[in-house]
Short mmCIF file of C-alpha atoms in Angstrom, two decimals:
data_model
loop_
_atom_site.label_atom_id
_atom_site.label_comp_id
_atom_site.label_asym_id
_atom_site.label_seq_id
_atom_site.Cartn_x
_atom_site.Cartn_y
_atom_site.Cartn_z
CA MET A 1 -13.95 39.60 168.13
CA LYS A 2 -15.35 38.78 171.51
CA LEU A 3 -13.10 38.89 174.55
CA SER A 4 -11.18 35.79 175.62
CA VAL A 5 -9.08 34.95 178.65
CA HIS A 6 -5.48 33.92 178.12
CA GLY A 7 -4.86 30.40 179.31
CA ALA A 8 -8.25 29.22 178.14
CA PRO A 9 -8.45 27.13 174.95
CA HIS A 10 -8.08 29.52 172.07
CA ILE A 11 -10.96 29.00 170.91
CA SER A 12 -1.61 46.25 147.21
CA VAL A 13 -0.35 44.36 145.10
CA ARG A 14 -3.06 44.62 142.50
CA THR A 15 -4.54 41.74 140.57
CA ALA A 16 -3.12 40.21 137.43
CA ALA A 17 -4.71 37.56 135.25
CA ALA A 18 -4.33 34.07 136.65
CA ALA A 19 -5.65 30.62 135.94
CA GLY A 20 -9.19 29.53 136.89
CA LEU A 21 -9.97 28.14 140.31
CA ALA A 22 -11.13 24.52 140.36
CA LEU A 23 -12.91 23.81 143.60
CA ALA A 24 -14.40 20.58 144.89
CA GLY A 25 -17.10 20.13 147.49
CA LEU A 26 -18.73 23.53 147.69
CA LEU A 27 -18.29 23.97 143.96
CA ALA A 28 -19.48 20.56 142.93
CA ALA A 29 -22.96 21.78 142.06
CA GLY A 30 -22.30 24.51 139.55
CA ALA A 31 -19.64 26.64 141.13
CA SER A 32 -16.83 28.70 139.96
CA ALA A 33 -13.45 29.49 138.79
CA ALA A 34 -13.14 33.07 139.85
CA THR A 35 -9.63 33.92 139.02
CA ALA A 36 -8.04 37.15 140.00
CA ALA A 37 -5.25 35.93 142.23
CA PRO A 38 -2.48 38.49 142.17
CA THR A 39 1.06 37.43 141.29
CA THR A 40 4.47 38.47 142.50
CA ALA A 41 6.31 36.92 139.58
CA ALA A 42 9.47 38.35 138.10
CA ALA A 43 9.18 41.05 135.48
CA GLY A 44 8.06 39.52 132.24
CA GLN A 45 5.93 36.76 133.72
CA ARG A 46 2.47 36.39 132.30
CA SER A 47 -0.41 33.97 132.43
CA ALA A 48 -1.80 33.23 129.00
CA ALA A 49 -5.16 32.03 130.26
CA ALA A 50 -7.87 34.65 130.45
CA PRO A 51 -9.98 34.26 133.60
CA ALA A 52 -13.58 33.30 133.05
CA LEU A 53 -15.01 35.18 136.03
CA ALA A 54 -12.33 37.35 137.52
CA ALA A 55 -12.96 38.70 141.01
CA PRO A 56 -12.59 42.47 140.88
CA ASP A 57 -10.16 44.47 142.95
CA ILE A 58 -11.75 45.99 146.04
CA PRO A 59 -10.52 49.60 146.24
CA LEU A 60 -8.84 50.26 149.58
CA ALA A 61 -10.04 53.88 149.46
CA ASN A 62 -13.66 52.70 149.41
CA VAL A 63 -13.16 50.35 152.35
CA LYS A 64 -11.48 53.12 154.33
CA ALA A 65 -14.31 55.53 153.46
CA HIS A 66 -16.70 53.15 155.22
CA LEU A 67 -14.35 53.01 158.19
CA THR A 68 -14.35 56.81 158.33
CA GLN A 69 -18.13 56.85 158.39
CA LEU A 70 -18.26 54.28 161.19
CA SER A 71 -15.69 56.31 163.11
CA SER A 72 -17.81 59.44 162.74
CA ILE A 73 -20.86 57.53 163.91
CA ALA A 74 -19.01 56.40 167.04
CA ALA A 75 -17.74 59.91 167.73
CA ALA A 76 -21.27 61.28 167.52
CA ASN A 77 -22.66 58.60 169.83
CA GLY A 78 -20.55 58.43 172.96
CA GLY A 79 -17.40 57.08 171.33
CA ASN A 80 -18.59 53.55 170.55
CA ARG A 81 -20.90 51.41 168.44
CA ALA A 82 -21.76 48.81 171.07
CA HIS A 83 -24.87 46.66 171.36
CA GLY A 84 -27.84 48.56 172.74
CA ARG A 85 -26.15 51.93 172.21
CA PRO A 86 -27.23 54.51 169.60
CA GLY A 87 -23.93 54.15 167.76
CA TYR A 88 -24.74 50.56 166.85
CA LEU A 89 -28.15 51.31 165.37
CA ALA A 90 -26.67 54.26 163.47
CA SER A 91 -24.03 51.89 162.05
CA VAL A 92 -26.74 49.47 160.95
CA ASN A 93 -28.64 52.29 159.26
CA TYR A 94 -25.51 53.44 157.43
CA VAL A 95 -24.76 49.98 156.04
CA ARG A 96 -28.40 49.28 155.21
CA GLY A 97 -28.76 52.56 153.34
CA LYS A 98 -25.80 51.70 151.11
CA LEU A 99 -27.16 48.22 150.39
CA ASP A 100 -30.71 49.37 149.69
CA ALA A 101 -29.45 51.96 147.23
CA ALA A 102 -27.39 49.27 145.47
CA GLY A 103 -30.37 46.98 144.91
CA PHE A 104 -30.05 44.45 147.72
CA THR A 105 -33.06 43.09 149.54
CA THR A 106 -32.38 43.89 153.19
CA SER A 107 -34.04 42.94 156.44
CA LEU A 108 -33.46 43.57 160.13
CA GLN A 109 -33.67 40.73 162.61
CA GLN A 110 -34.31 41.88 166.17
CA PHE A 111 -33.23 40.08 169.32
CA THR A 112 -32.77 40.98 172.98
CA SER A 113 -29.57 40.71 174.98
CA GLY A 114 -28.82 42.22 178.37
CA GLY A 115 -32.18 43.94 178.38
CA ALA A 116 -31.41 45.85 175.16
CA THR A 117 -32.65 45.35 171.62
CA GLY A 118 -30.07 44.12 169.13
CA TYR A 119 -30.13 43.85 165.36
CA ASN A 120 -28.75 41.61 162.66
CA LEU A 121 -28.73 43.11 159.18
CA ILE A 122 -29.25 40.59 156.37
CA ALA A 123 -28.83 41.49 152.70
CA ASP A 124 -29.65 39.21 149.76
CA TRP A 125 -28.45 39.84 146.22
CA PRO A 126 -31.26 38.99 143.76
CA GLY A 127 -30.69 35.88 141.68
CA GLY A 128 -28.66 32.75 142.00
CA ASP A 129 -29.85 29.33 143.04
CA PRO A 130 -31.82 29.84 146.27
CA ASN A 131 -31.02 26.28 147.26
CA GLN A 132 -27.28 27.00 147.19
CA VAL A 133 -26.40 29.99 149.34
CA ILE A 134 -22.93 31.42 149.90
CA MET A 135 -23.12 33.64 152.97
CA THR A 136 -20.58 36.25 154.04
CA GLY A 137 -20.68 37.93 157.44
CA SER A 138 -18.94 40.26 159.89
CA HIS A 139 -19.94 41.61 163.26
CA LEU A 140 -20.79 45.30 163.26
CA ASP A 141 -20.75 46.05 166.98
CA SER A 142 -17.81 47.38 168.96
CA VAL A 143 -17.01 47.09 172.64
CA THR A 144 -18.15 49.98 174.84
CA SER A 145 -14.59 51.26 175.35
CA GLY A 146 -13.97 52.42 171.80
CA ALA A 147 -15.04 52.89 168.21
CA GLY A 148 -13.89 49.41 167.15
CA MET A 149 -12.25 50.28 163.86
CA ASN A 150 -10.19 47.12 163.51
CA ASP A 151 -12.54 45.07 165.68
CA ASN A 152 -14.60 44.99 163.64
CA GLY A 153 -15.07 48.01 161.45
CA SER A 154 -12.41 46.45 159.21
CA GLY A 155 -14.32 43.25 158.50
CA SER A 156 -17.66 45.04 158.29
CA SER A 157 -16.31 47.58 155.81
CA ALA A 158 -14.60 44.98 153.63
CA THR A 159 -17.80 42.91 153.56
CA LEU A 160 -19.87 45.99 152.70
CA GLU A 161 -17.58 47.07 149.87
CA THR A 162 -17.53 43.54 148.46
CA ALA A 163 -21.33 43.52 148.43
CA LEU A 164 -21.44 46.93 146.74
CA THR A 165 -18.92 45.69 144.18
CA VAL A 166 -21.22 42.76 143.40
CA ALA A 167 -23.91 45.32 142.59
CA ARG A 168 -21.68 47.71 140.62
CA SER A 169 -20.27 44.90 138.49
CA GLY A 170 -23.67 43.40 137.74
CA TYR A 171 -22.33 40.04 138.87
CA GLN A 172 -24.76 37.19 138.29
CA PRO A 173 -23.51 34.24 140.33
CA VAL A 174 -24.83 30.73 139.96
CA LYS A 175 -25.22 30.45 143.73
CA HIS A 176 -27.26 32.89 145.76
CA LEU A 177 -25.30 35.52 147.67
CA ARG A 178 -26.26 36.61 151.17
CA PHE A 179 -24.39 39.08 153.36
CA ALA A 180 -24.81 39.67 157.09
CA TRP A 181 -23.70 42.16 159.75
CA TRP A 182 -24.10 40.69 163.23
CA GLY A 183 -25.06 42.40 166.45
CA ALA A 184 -23.83 41.73 170.00
CA GLU A 185 -20.88 39.60 168.93
CA GLU A 186 -18.84 41.17 171.70
CA LEU A 187 -21.32 39.90 174.29
CA GLY A 188 -20.87 36.26 173.29
CA LEU A 189 -21.72 35.88 169.59
CA VAL A 190 -25.33 36.65 170.42
CA GLY A 191 -26.59 37.90 167.07
CA SER A 192 -25.18 35.13 164.88
CA LYS A 193 -26.36 32.47 167.34
CA TYR A 194 -29.84 33.97 167.24
CA TYR A 195 -29.85 33.91 163.44
CA VAL A 196 -28.73 30.29 163.22
CA ASN A 197 -31.01 29.09 166.00
CA ASN A 198 -34.00 30.61 164.26
CA LEU A 199 -33.25 29.21 160.81
CA PRO A 200 -35.68 26.47 159.81
CA ALA A 201 -33.98 23.16 159.09
CA ALA A 202 -34.73 23.47 155.38
CA GLU A 203 -33.03 26.88 155.26
CA ARG A 204 -29.96 25.62 157.10
CA THR A 205 -29.34 23.00 154.42
CA LYS A 206 -29.37 25.65 151.70
CA ILE A 207 -26.32 27.45 153.13
CA LYS A 208 -23.38 25.78 151.37
CA GLY A 209 -20.73 27.95 152.97
CA TYR A 210 -20.35 30.75 155.50
CA LEU A 211 -17.37 33.13 155.27
CA ASN A 212 -16.45 35.14 158.37
CA PHE A 213 -14.31 38.28 158.46
CA ASP A 214 -13.32 39.63 161.85
CA MET A 215 -10.31 41.98 162.32
CA LEU A 216 -8.75 42.32 158.84
CA GLY A 217 -6.57 45.40 159.39
CA SER A 218 -4.53 44.69 162.52
CA PRO A 219 -1.67 47.19 162.80
CA ASN A 220 1.03 44.53 163.35
CA PRO A 221 -0.67 42.01 161.09
CA GLY A 222 -0.47 38.32 160.53
CA TYR A 223 -2.19 36.44 157.73
CA PHE A 224 -4.28 33.71 159.28
CA VAL A 225 -6.71 31.39 157.47
CA TYR A 226 -9.43 29.37 159.18
CA ASP A 227 -8.82 25.63 158.78
CA ASP A 228 -12.43 24.50 159.15
CA ASP A 229 -13.74 23.62 155.68
CA PRO A 230 -10.94 22.40 153.38
CA THR A 231 -12.42 23.88 150.20
CA ILE A 232 -12.86 27.35 151.66
CA GLU A 233 -9.47 27.13 153.34
CA GLN A 234 -7.80 26.25 150.04
CA THR A 235 -9.56 29.12 148.31
CA PHE A 236 -7.89 31.63 150.62
CA LYS A 237 -4.56 29.82 150.47
CA ASP A 238 -4.68 29.95 146.68
CA TYR A 239 -5.26 33.68 146.81
CA TYR A 240 -2.33 34.31 149.13
CA ALA A 241 -0.07 31.91 147.26
CA GLY A 242 -0.68 34.12 144.25
CA LEU A 243 0.47 37.12 146.27
CA GLY A 244 3.53 35.28 147.49
CA VAL A 245 2.37 35.87 151.08
CA PRO A 246 2.65 32.86 153.41
CA THR A 247 -0.27 32.11 155.70
CA GLU A 248 -0.75 30.29 158.98
CA ILE A 249 -3.69 28.40 160.37
CA GLU A 250 -5.88 30.62 162.54
CA THR A 251 -6.11 29.45 166.17
CA GLU A 252 -6.47 32.62 168.24
CA GLY A 253 -10.07 33.13 167.21
CA ASP A 254 -11.36 29.57 167.45
CA GLY A 255 -14.79 29.73 169.03
CA ARG A 256 -14.53 33.52 169.42
CA SER A 257 -16.31 34.81 166.33
CA ASP A 258 -19.53 34.43 164.39
CA HIS A 259 -18.61 31.40 162.30
CA THR A 260 -18.99 29.29 165.44
CA ALA A 261 -22.77 28.97 165.35
CA PHE A 262 -22.70 27.93 161.68
CA LYS A 263 -19.92 25.43 162.27
CA ASN A 264 -21.77 23.90 165.21
CA ILE A 265 -24.69 22.87 162.98
CA GLY A 266 -22.52 21.47 160.21
CA ILE A 267 -22.43 24.37 157.76
CA PRO A 268 -19.01 24.64 156.06
CA VAL A 269 -17.19 27.73 157.35
CA GLY A 270 -13.99 29.62 156.68
CA GLY A 271 -12.50 33.06 156.97
CA LEU A 272 -9.54 35.35 157.55
CA PHE A 273 -8.01 37.04 160.57
CA ALA A 274 -5.10 39.47 161.04
CA GLY A 275 -4.55 38.87 164.76
CA ALA A 276 -5.71 40.34 168.08
CA ASP A 277 -3.84 40.36 171.40
CA TYR A 278 -1.56 37.39 170.82
CA ILE A 279 2.12 38.28 170.45
CA LYS A 280 3.87 38.18 167.08
CA THR A 281 6.87 35.85 167.19
CA ALA A 282 10.26 36.53 165.67
CA ALA A 283 9.54 33.91 163.00
CA GLN A 284 6.26 35.61 162.12
CA ALA A 285 7.93 39.02 161.94
CA THR A 286 10.52 37.57 159.56
CA LYS A 287 7.75 36.13 157.44
CA TRP A 288 5.30 39.06 157.43
CA GLY A 289 7.23 42.09 158.63
CA GLY A 290 6.12 44.11 161.63
CA THR A 291 7.39 43.93 165.19
CA SER A 292 8.11 40.73 167.07
CA GLY A 293 7.32 40.64 170.77
CA GLN A 294 4.33 42.94 170.22
CA ALA A 295 0.64 42.11 169.92
CA PHE A 296 -0.89 41.89 166.48
CA ASP A 297 -3.28 44.60 167.71
CA ARG A 298 -2.10 46.54 170.78
CA CYS A 299 -5.38 48.47 170.76
CA TYR A 300 -7.58 45.37 170.88
CA HIS A 301 -10.77 46.23 172.82
CA THR A 302 -9.49 49.63 173.92
CA SER A 303 -10.16 53.27 173.12
CA CYS A 304 -7.19 53.47 170.74
CA ASP A 305 -8.88 51.17 168.23
CA THR A 306 -9.43 54.12 165.91
CA THR A 307 -8.90 54.64 162.19
CA ALA A 308 -5.20 55.12 163.05
CA ASN A 309 -5.16 51.50 164.26
CA ILE A 310 -5.32 50.04 160.74
CA ASN A 311 -2.59 48.55 158.59
CA ASP A 312 -3.51 49.55 155.04
CA THR A 313 -1.62 46.72 153.36
CA ALA A 314 -3.33 44.05 155.44
CA LEU A 315 -6.74 45.64 154.96
CA ASP A 316 -6.20 45.93 151.21
CA ARG A 317 -5.03 42.35 150.79
CA ASN A 318 -7.74 40.91 152.99
CA SER A 319 -10.50 42.94 151.31
CA ASP A 320 -9.41 41.61 147.92
CA ALA A 321 -9.37 38.11 149.41
CA VAL A 322 -13.00 38.53 150.52
CA ALA A 323 -14.01 39.23 146.93
CA TYR A 324 -11.81 36.42 145.61
CA ALA A 325 -13.64 33.92 147.83
CA VAL A 326 -17.13 35.32 147.16
CA TRP A 327 -16.60 35.15 143.40
CA GLY A 328 -14.74 31.86 143.54
CA LEU A 329 -17.30 30.01 145.63
CA SER A 330 -20.41 31.32 143.90
CA GLY A 331 -19.59 31.31 140.19
CA GLU A 332 -20.03 28.73 137.53
CA THR A 333 -16.88 27.50 135.79
CA PRO A 334 -16.05 24.23 137.57
CA VAL A 335 -12.51 23.71 136.25
CA PRO A 336 -9.73 25.81 134.81
CA PRO A 337 -9.52 25.81 131.04
CA ALA A 338 -7.34 23.13 129.53
CA GLY A 339 -3.91 24.32 128.53
CA THR A 340 -3.59 27.13 131.07
CA VAL A 341 -0.16 28.68 130.54
CA PHE A 342 2.15 30.52 132.94
CA GLU A 343 5.17 32.07 131.26
CA ASN A 344 8.24 34.07 132.25
CA LEU A 345 9.72 36.22 129.48
CA ALA A 346 12.51 37.81 131.53
CA ASP A 347 16.09 37.08 130.42
CA VAL A 348 18.44 35.48 132.94
CA ALA A 349 22.16 35.32 132.15
CA ILE A 350 23.88 31.93 132.57
CA PRO A 351 27.45 32.22 133.96
CA ASP A 352 30.06 30.37 131.94
CA ASN A 353 31.20 27.31 133.91
CA GLY A 354 29.58 28.84 136.97
CA ALA A 355 26.86 28.52 139.57
CA ALA A 356 23.32 27.49 138.66
CA VAL A 357 20.79 30.25 138.01
CA THR A 358 17.02 30.13 138.30
CA SER A 359 14.01 31.80 136.73
CA SER A 360 10.74 31.72 138.69
CA LEU A 361 7.04 31.40 137.90
CA THR A 362 4.26 31.91 140.44
CA VAL A 363 1.35 29.58 139.75
CA SER A 364 -1.91 30.53 141.43
CA GLY A 365 -5.64 30.07 141.11
CA ARG A 366 -5.46 26.29 140.77
CA THR A 367 -6.51 23.59 143.19
CA GLY A 368 -4.94 20.27 144.02
CA ASN A 369 -1.81 18.90 142.43
CA ALA A 370 -0.08 19.49 139.11
CA PRO A 371 -0.98 17.13 136.25
CA THR A 372 0.80 13.95 135.23
CA THR A 373 1.53 15.63 131.90
CA LEU A 374 2.83 19.03 132.99
CA LYS A 375 4.43 20.66 129.94
CA VAL A 376 7.65 22.62 130.46
CA GLY A 377 8.51 24.81 127.50
CA VAL A 378 12.14 25.99 127.48
CA ASP A 379 13.87 28.58 125.29
CA ILE A 380 17.56 28.92 126.23
CA LYS A 381 19.99 30.71 123.95
CA HIS A 382 23.49 29.20 124.30
CA THR A 383 26.52 28.61 122.08
CA TRP A 384 27.11 24.99 123.24
CA ARG A 385 24.00 23.30 124.57
CA GLY A 386 25.90 20.21 125.71
CA ASP A 387 27.34 22.23 128.61
CA LEU A 388 23.91 22.80 130.13
CA VAL A 389 22.11 20.93 132.90
CA VAL A 390 18.44 21.94 133.10
CA ASP A 391 16.02 21.13 135.95
CA LEU A 392 12.45 22.02 136.86
CA VAL A 393 12.18 22.76 140.58
CA ALA A 394 8.76 22.35 142.22
CA PRO A 395 7.49 24.67 144.99
CA ASP A 396 8.62 22.17 147.66
CA GLY A 397 12.16 22.09 146.25
CA THR A 398 11.90 18.76 144.41
CA ALA A 399 13.99 18.86 141.21
CA TYR A 400 13.00 17.15 137.96
CA ARG A 401 15.85 16.68 135.48
CA LEU A 402 14.82 17.96 132.06
CA LYS A 403 18.20 17.82 130.32
CA PRO A 404 21.57 16.38 131.40
CA SER A 405 24.91 17.64 130.13
CA SER A 406 26.48 15.91 127.12
CA SER A 407 30.03 16.48 125.91
CA GLY A 408 29.10 15.39 122.40
CA ASP A 409 26.16 17.77 121.97
CA SER A 410 27.67 20.80 120.24
CA ALA A 411 24.49 22.35 118.86
CA ASP A 412 23.31 25.84 119.79
CA ASN A 413 20.38 26.59 122.06
CA VAL A 414 17.87 24.50 124.02
CA ILE A 415 14.43 25.05 122.54
CA ALA A 416 12.23 22.18 123.61
CA THR A 417 9.10 21.11 125.46
CA TYR A 418 9.45 18.49 128.18
CA THR A 419 6.65 16.48 129.80
CA VAL A 420 6.94 15.97 133.56
CA ASN A 421 4.80 13.79 135.80
CA ALA A 422 4.34 16.35 138.59
CA SER A 423 1.21 14.79 140.07
CA SER A 424 2.84 14.55 143.51
CA GLU A 425 3.36 18.33 143.59
CA VAL A 426 0.89 20.99 144.76
CA ALA A 427 0.11 23.11 141.69
CA ASN A 428 0.10 26.53 143.34
CA GLY A 429 3.37 28.10 144.38
CA VAL A 430 6.71 29.23 142.99
CA TRP A 431 8.16 26.95 140.31
CA LYS A 432 11.71 27.45 139.04
CA LEU A 433 13.72 26.61 135.96
CA LYS A 434 17.28 25.91 137.12
CA VAL A 435 20.12 26.00 134.58
CA GLN A 436 23.85 25.42 135.10
CA ASP A 437 26.73 25.67 132.61
CA ILE A 438 29.29 23.07 133.72
CA ALA A 439 32.09 23.73 131.19
CA ALA A 440 34.08 26.77 130.05
CA SER A 441 34.19 28.93 126.92
CA ASP A 442 30.52 29.29 126.02
CA THR A 443 27.85 31.82 126.93
CA GLY A 444 24.09 32.07 126.99
CA TYR A 445 20.92 33.07 128.79
CA ILE A 446 17.42 31.86 129.62
CA ASP A 447 15.24 33.63 127.04
CA SER A 448 11.88 32.43 128.34
CA TRP A 449 10.09 29.40 129.74
CA LYS A 450 6.54 28.35 130.50
CA LEU A 451 4.40 25.79 132.26
CA THR A 452 1.27 24.43 130.58
CA PHE A 453 -1.24 22.73 132.89
#
C-alpha cells in the first residue's frame, strides 16, 4: 500500500458445507452461488444443502511458500523488490513462470515511472464469457527499504495461489477470470492507473468487478472490508459471517491502493485489508484479539517487513476469502437451492424451573433477508411440554415466540415445525433457539432443531 500522511483524508478454520450464495447486480447475468463459507457452529451443527460450486480451501502452506520465494528474491537483489530494481522484475518472472506452467495466458505491460521501466503482469484463465470479466489484483512491488512481505507479498501470494487453484481444480466459470500483479503501486498507484488509462472504452465495460488485495497478513490484524460495491462487499461479509469473525468497513486505505483507478471510471470494486500503520483500538482488540494501542503493522514500509511480519491466521482466512469471492462472483448458480437446511444436532439440557438456555446455528452463504416462510423445526424431549416457552432469536436479538407455556398441556415433548415471517431479518448470522422451563418437577433437553430457508 502506498505511503500516506496522517492527518490527510484516509483515503484456519477450514471450510464446511454451507448454503449457496445468491448475489444481485454483478451476478445478474449468469453468476454464481459459490458456497464454501466456513462455520463456527456448535458441535453437531450441519448444513443439509450441498454447495453447487464450492470455493476450495487455499492452503496456507502454499501461500507462505510463495512468500518465501519472494523473500529470497529480495534478499538476492539488494533487500527489496521495488519498482525499477532487479528484485521487482525477478518477482514478476517468478509469478509469471507459475502461471504459464498452470495454463494461463500471460502478458507483460510496460510503463515508465521515475525514469525506470515498470511492469504489470496480466494473466487470463481460458474460457468464460469475455464480455463479463471478474478481475483480481494485487501490487507486487515493495518499497525500497525492505522486502515487503506483508505489503504486499501477502496479497500477491494469496492472489497467485488462488489463480493456481483455479487451474488445479479445472474450474470453468461462467464469467471470464483475469488476474493482475501491479507495478509501482508504492510510487502512487502508477501501474494500475496505466492499465486502466490504456483500456479501450469497450474493454472497460466488460470488467464487471475488480477485487483488490493489499496487506492480508498484518501481524496485529484487523478484518476490514471495502464498502465500495455493495454486492462485492456483501460477498466478503457473508464469508466472514460464516467464520463468526466480525468485520469493519475499510477506511485506512481509501484512495491508497490499486482499486482506485477502477473505481474512478465506474467499475465496481471491493477487497480486503488487514491494516497498516493505524492503531488498533481497545474495542478492536476485544473483537479480533491482538494488542490495542499498537499499529496493525508496526513494520509497515520498513526493513522489518519480512516473513516474520505475517499473522498466519489472518493470511489463511483472507486467502480463503479471495477464493470465496472469485468463485462466488464468477460462477453460474444464481440462487441458493430451495429448502436449504441448517441444523444443530447437539443436545442442550433444559434446567427444571430455571434459566432459559439457547442452542445456536450459524447461517452463512446467503444474501439479503430471511424468507417470509422461514421454517423452524424443533425436537425437544421433555416430560411436561406445557412448562416450556420456546422462542426463535434472530441474529440482531429479535425474539419470535414459537410456543407459549400452557398449564393444561401435559403431553410429552415438543416436536413441531413452526413458520416464521422473518423477512425483516438479515439471513446470515447466528440464530438461536431459546427454551425456558417455567415450572418445577419435569426435565428435558433440546434434542435438535433446524432452519429451512
